[in-house]
Amino acid sequence: MKLYHGSTVAVKNPSLNPGRPNADFGKGFYTTSSKEQAIRWAHIKKERENAAHAIVSVFEFDESNLDNPDWKIRQFTGADEPWLYFVTDCRKSRKHDYDLVQGPVANDKVFTTVNLFESGVLSAEAAILQLKAYKTYDQLSFHTLQSLKTLHFVESFEAEENK
């Protein structure tokens, strides 16, 4: 399976070090199967960092790794209540011991709904109803060196602005 990572530099050798501890699924190396989402994220990072480039790195990943019995893997099929609680815990920098986590990415609209839930404005049920109305993209995050070794760099490219 092809995975994409949006950044301001080409990432040939993924690392856990630059990751933020309070991201959706905790500190890790984040990828998506959506080229469009990776391009969008590369441009967001370019703006945030006032960088010169928006770069997407492409990796090959063997999906059979998702069935590896020696790994701890958490998979979410959608923005449901378990996903909501997992994301809010990770955003509070609570650590987990998963090698890989797969599920929806919290884009801007989803992020706002999650924030409203975290602040107590929305109940879990109301938040889930709102989340089901939004288009979400997938993400697969790598949280251990062992899992990172399964990513094989293919290429990187300058991300064109979405028209």
Short mmCIF file of N, CA, C and O in Angstrom, two decimals, residues 20-27 30 74-96 98 101-119 124 127-128 131 136-141 143:
data_model
loop_
_atom_site.label_atom_id
_atom_site.label_comp_id
_atom_site.label_asym_id
_atom_site.label_seq_id
_atom_site.Cartn_x
_atom_site.Cartn_y
_atom_site.Cartn_z
N ARG A 20 4.93 15.54 17.64
CA ARG A 20 4.35 16.22 18.81
C ARG A 20 3.70 15.19 19.72
O ARG A 20 2.99 14.30 19.25
N PRO A 21 3.88 15.31 21.02
CA PRO A 21 3.28 14.33 21.93
C PRO A 21 1.77 14.44 22.04
O PRO A 21 1.11 13.50 22.44
N ASN A 22 1.18 15.59 21.64
CA ASN A 22 -0.26 15.77 21.79
C ASN A 22 -1.01 15.73 20.46
O ASN A 22 -2.04 16.36 20.30
N ALA A 23 -0.50 14.95 19.51
CA ALA A 23 -1.19 14.77 18.23
C ALA A 23 -2.35 13.79 18.40
O ALA A 23 -2.52 13.19 19.46
N ASP A 24 -3.15 13.62 17.35
CA ASP A 24 -4.34 12.76 17.41
C ASP A 24 -4.09 11.41 18.07
O ASP A 24 -4.86 10.96 18.90
N PHE A 25 -3.03 10.75 17.64
CA PHE A 25 -2.72 9.42 18.16
C PHE A 25 -1.42 9.42 18.97
O PHE A 25 -0.77 8.39 19.13
N GLY A 26 -1.02 10.57 19.47
CA GLY A 26 0.20 10.67 20.26
C GLY A 26 1.42 10.90 19.39
O GLY A 26 1.32 11.08 18.18
N LYS A 27 2.56 10.90 20.03
CA LYS A 27 3.82 11.14 19.32
C LYS A 27 4.11 9.98 18.39
O LYS A 27 4.10 8.82 18.81
N TYR A 30 3.34 10.19 11.17
CA TYR A 30 2.00 10.09 10.60
C TYR A 30 2.02 10.01 9.08
O TYR A 30 2.74 10.77 8.42
N ARG A 74 -3.79 -0.60 17.05
CA ARG A 74 -5.14 -0.09 17.36
C ARG A 74 -5.71 0.43 16.06
O ARG A 74 -5.11 1.29 15.40
N GLN A 75 -6.86 -0.11 15.66
CA GLN A 75 -7.51 0.31 14.43
C GLN A 75 -8.91 0.83 14.73
O GLN A 75 -9.68 0.17 15.43
N PHE A 76 -9.20 2.00 14.19
CA PHE A 76 -10.52 2.60 14.31
C PHE A 76 -11.14 2.63 12.92
O PHE A 76 -10.49 3.05 11.96
N THR A 77 -12.39 2.20 12.81
CA THR A 77 -13.04 2.17 11.50
C THR A 77 -13.75 3.48 11.17
O THR A 77 -14.17 3.68 10.04
N GLY A 78 -13.88 4.34 12.16
CA GLY A 78 -14.54 5.62 11.91
C GLY A 78 -14.42 6.50 13.13
O GLY A 78 -13.85 6.12 14.15
N ALA A 79 -14.98 7.70 13.00
CA ALA A 79 -14.96 8.65 14.11
C ALA A 79 -16.10 8.28 15.06
O ALA A 79 -17.18 8.85 15.02
N ASP A 80 -15.83 7.30 15.91
CA ASP A 80 -16.84 6.83 16.85
C ASP A 80 -16.40 7.16 18.28
O ASP A 80 -15.39 7.84 18.49
N GLU A 81 -17.16 6.71 19.26
CA GLU A 81 -16.85 7.06 20.65
C GLU A 81 -15.47 6.57 21.12
O GLU A 81 -14.74 7.36 21.73
N PRO A 82 -15.09 5.31 20.84
CA PRO A 82 -13.73 4.90 21.26
C PRO A 82 -12.64 5.77 20.62
O PRO A 82 -11.66 6.13 21.27
N TRP A 83 -12.81 6.12 19.33
CA TRP A 83 -11.85 7.00 18.64
C TRP A 83 -11.81 8.36 19.33
O TRP A 83 -10.74 8.91 19.58
N LEU A 84 -12.97 8.91 19.63
CA LEU A 84 -13.07 10.23 20.25
C LEU A 84 -12.32 10.26 21.58
O LEU A 84 -11.52 11.17 21.85
N TYR A 85 -12.53 9.26 22.43
CA TYR A 85 -11.86 9.21 23.73
C TYR A 85 -10.35 8.98 23.57
O TYR A 85 -9.56 9.56 24.31
N PHE A 86 -9.96 8.15 22.60
CA PHE A 86 -8.54 7.90 22.36
C PHE A 86 -7.84 9.19 21.93
O PHE A 86 -6.78 9.54 22.45
N VAL A 87 -8.45 9.92 20.99
CA VAL A 87 -7.87 11.18 20.49
C VAL A 87 -7.77 12.20 21.62
O VAL A 87 -6.74 12.85 21.79
N THR A 88 -8.82 12.34 22.42
CA THR A 88 -8.76 13.34 23.50
C THR A 88 -7.71 12.95 24.53
O THR A 88 -7.02 13.83 25.05
N ASP A 89 -7.54 11.66 24.82
CA ASP A 89 -6.47 11.23 25.73
C ASP A 89 -5.09 11.55 25.15
O ASP A 89 -4.22 12.07 25.85
N CYS A 90 -4.91 11.25 23.86
CA CYS A 90 -3.60 11.51 23.23
C CYS A 90 -3.30 13.00 23.17
O CYS A 90 -2.15 13.42 23.35
N ARG A 91 -4.31 13.82 22.94
CA ARG A 91 -4.10 15.27 22.90
C ARG A 91 -3.73 15.83 24.26
O ARG A 91 -3.20 16.93 24.35
N LYS A 92 -4.03 15.08 25.31
CA LYS A 92 -3.61 15.48 26.66
C LYS A 92 -2.24 14.89 26.97
O LYS A 92 -1.82 14.84 28.12
N SER A 93 -1.55 14.44 25.93
CA SER A 93 -0.20 13.85 26.02
C SER A 93 -0.16 12.56 26.84
O SER A 93 0.89 12.20 27.36
N ARG A 94 -1.29 11.87 26.93
CA ARG A 94 -1.28 10.57 27.59
C ARG A 94 -0.67 9.57 26.62
O ARG A 94 -1.06 9.50 25.46
N LYS A 95 0.27 8.81 27.11
CA LYS A 95 1.01 7.88 26.26
C LYS A 95 0.27 6.55 26.13
O LYS A 95 -0.50 6.16 26.99
N HIS A 96 0.54 5.88 25.03
CA HIS A 96 0.03 4.52 24.82
C HIS A 96 1.21 3.66 24.36
O HIS A 96 2.30 4.16 24.10
N TYR A 98 1.08 1.37 21.68
CA TYR A 98 0.81 0.75 20.38
C TYR A 98 1.99 0.98 19.43
O TYR A 98 2.62 2.03 19.44
N VAL A 101 -1.20 2.90 14.93
CA VAL A 101 -2.59 3.28 15.16
C VAL A 101 -3.15 3.74 13.82
O VAL A 101 -2.52 4.53 13.11
N GLN A 102 -4.33 3.23 13.48
CA GLN A 102 -4.96 3.56 12.21
C GLN A 102 -6.38 4.04 12.45
O GLN A 102 -7.11 3.44 13.25
N GLY A 103 -6.75 5.13 11.78
CA GLY A 103 -8.11 5.64 11.91
C GLY A 103 -8.25 6.99 11.27
O GLY A 103 -7.34 7.47 10.59
N PRO A 104 -9.39 7.65 11.47
CA PRO A 104 -9.63 8.95 10.85
C PRO A 104 -8.70 10.04 11.39
O PRO A 104 -8.27 9.98 12.54
N VAL A 105 -8.41 11.00 10.52
CA VAL A 105 -7.63 12.16 10.93
C VAL A 105 -8.59 13.28 11.29
O VAL A 105 -9.64 13.44 10.66
N ALA A 106 -8.24 14.02 12.31
CA ALA A 106 -9.09 15.14 12.74
C ALA A 106 -8.73 16.38 11.93
O ALA A 106 -7.81 17.11 12.27
N ASN A 107 -9.46 16.61 10.82
CA ASN A 107 -9.22 17.84 10.04
C ASN A 107 -9.79 19.03 10.80
O ASN A 107 -10.24 18.89 11.93
N ASP A 108 -9.80 20.23 10.20
CA ASP A 108 -10.21 21.44 10.91
C ASP A 108 -11.61 21.34 11.52
O ASP A 108 -11.82 21.69 12.67
N LYS A 109 -12.59 20.85 10.75
CA LYS A 109 -13.96 20.75 11.25
C LYS A 109 -14.04 19.69 12.35
O LYS A 109 -14.71 19.88 13.37
N VAL A 110 -13.38 18.58 12.13
CA VAL A 110 -13.37 17.51 13.13
C VAL A 110 -12.65 18.00 14.39
O VAL A 110 -13.10 17.76 15.51
N PHE A 111 -11.55 18.71 14.19
CA PHE A 111 -10.76 19.25 15.30
C PHE A 111 -11.64 20.15 16.19
O PHE A 111 -11.61 20.06 17.41
N THR A 112 -12.44 21.00 15.55
CA THR A 112 -13.33 21.90 16.29
C THR A 112 -14.34 21.10 17.11
O THR A 112 -14.57 21.40 18.29
N THR A 113 -14.91 20.08 16.52
CA THR A 113 -15.88 19.24 17.24
C THR A 113 -15.22 18.54 18.42
O THR A 113 -15.78 18.50 19.53
N VAL A 114 -14.02 18.01 18.22
CA VAL A 114 -13.30 17.34 19.31
C VAL A 114 -13.00 18.35 20.42
O VAL A 114 -13.15 18.04 21.61
N ASN A 115 -12.62 19.56 20.07
CA ASN A 115 -12.36 20.60 21.08
C ASN A 115 -13.62 20.94 21.87
O ASN A 115 -13.57 21.14 23.09
N LEU A 116 -14.76 21.00 21.19
CA LEU A 116 -16.03 21.28 21.87
C LEU A 116 -16.38 20.14 22.83
O LEU A 116 -16.89 20.37 23.93
N PHE A 117 -16.07 18.91 22.43
CA PHE A 117 -16.29 17.77 23.31
C PHE A 117 -15.36 17.84 24.53
O PHE A 117 -15.79 17.70 25.67
N GLU A 118 -14.07 18.13 24.26
CA GLU A 118 -13.08 18.22 25.35
C GLU A 118 -13.45 19.29 26.37
O GLU A 118 -13.23 19.12 27.57
N SER A 119 -14.00 20.39 25.88
CA SER A 119 -14.33 21.49 26.78
C SER A 119 -15.68 21.32 27.47
O SER A 119 -16.07 22.15 28.27
N ALA A 124 -20.46 13.29 24.27
CA ALA A 124 -19.86 12.34 23.33
C ALA A 124 -20.85 12.01 22.22
O ALA A 124 -20.49 11.98 21.04
N ALA A 127 -21.16 14.93 19.81
CA ALA A 127 -19.93 15.06 19.03
C ALA A 127 -19.88 14.00 17.92
O ALA A 127 -19.55 14.31 16.78
N ILE A 128 -20.25 12.77 18.25
CA ILE A 128 -20.24 11.69 17.26
C ILE A 128 -21.23 12.01 16.13
O ILE A 128 -20.92 11.81 14.95
N LEU A 131 -19.55 14.50 13.97
CA LEU A 131 -18.41 13.92 13.26
C LEU A 131 -18.85 13.08 12.06
O LEU A 131 -18.17 13.06 11.04
N THR A 136 -13.88 12.55 6.50
CA THR A 136 -12.60 12.37 7.18
C THR A 136 -11.65 11.61 6.27
O THR A 136 -12.08 10.86 5.39
N TYR A 137 -10.38 11.81 6.49
CA TYR A 137 -9.34 11.07 5.79
C TYR A 137 -8.73 10.09 6.78
O TYR A 137 -8.93 10.21 7.98
N ASP A 138 -8.00 9.15 6.26
CA ASP A 138 -7.39 8.16 7.13
C ASP A 138 -5.97 8.57 7.49
O ASP A 138 -5.35 9.38 6.81
N GLN A 139 -5.51 8.02 8.59
CA GLN A 139 -4.11 8.18 8.95
C GLN A 139 -3.63 6.87 9.55
O GLN A 139 -4.39 6.14 10.17
N LEU A 140 -2.37 6.60 9.32
CA LEU A 140 -1.71 5.44 9.92
C LEU A 140 -0.46 6.01 10.57
O LEU A 140 0.41 6.56 9.89
N SER A 141 -0.42 5.93 11.90
CA SER A 141 0.72 6.51 12.62
C SER A 141 1.59 5.39 13.18
O SER A 141 1.09 4.37 13.66
N HIS A 143 4.53 4.33 15.86
CA HIS A 143 4.91 4.79 17.19
C HIS A 143 6.13 4.08 17.78
O HIS A 143 6.52 4.41 18.90
#
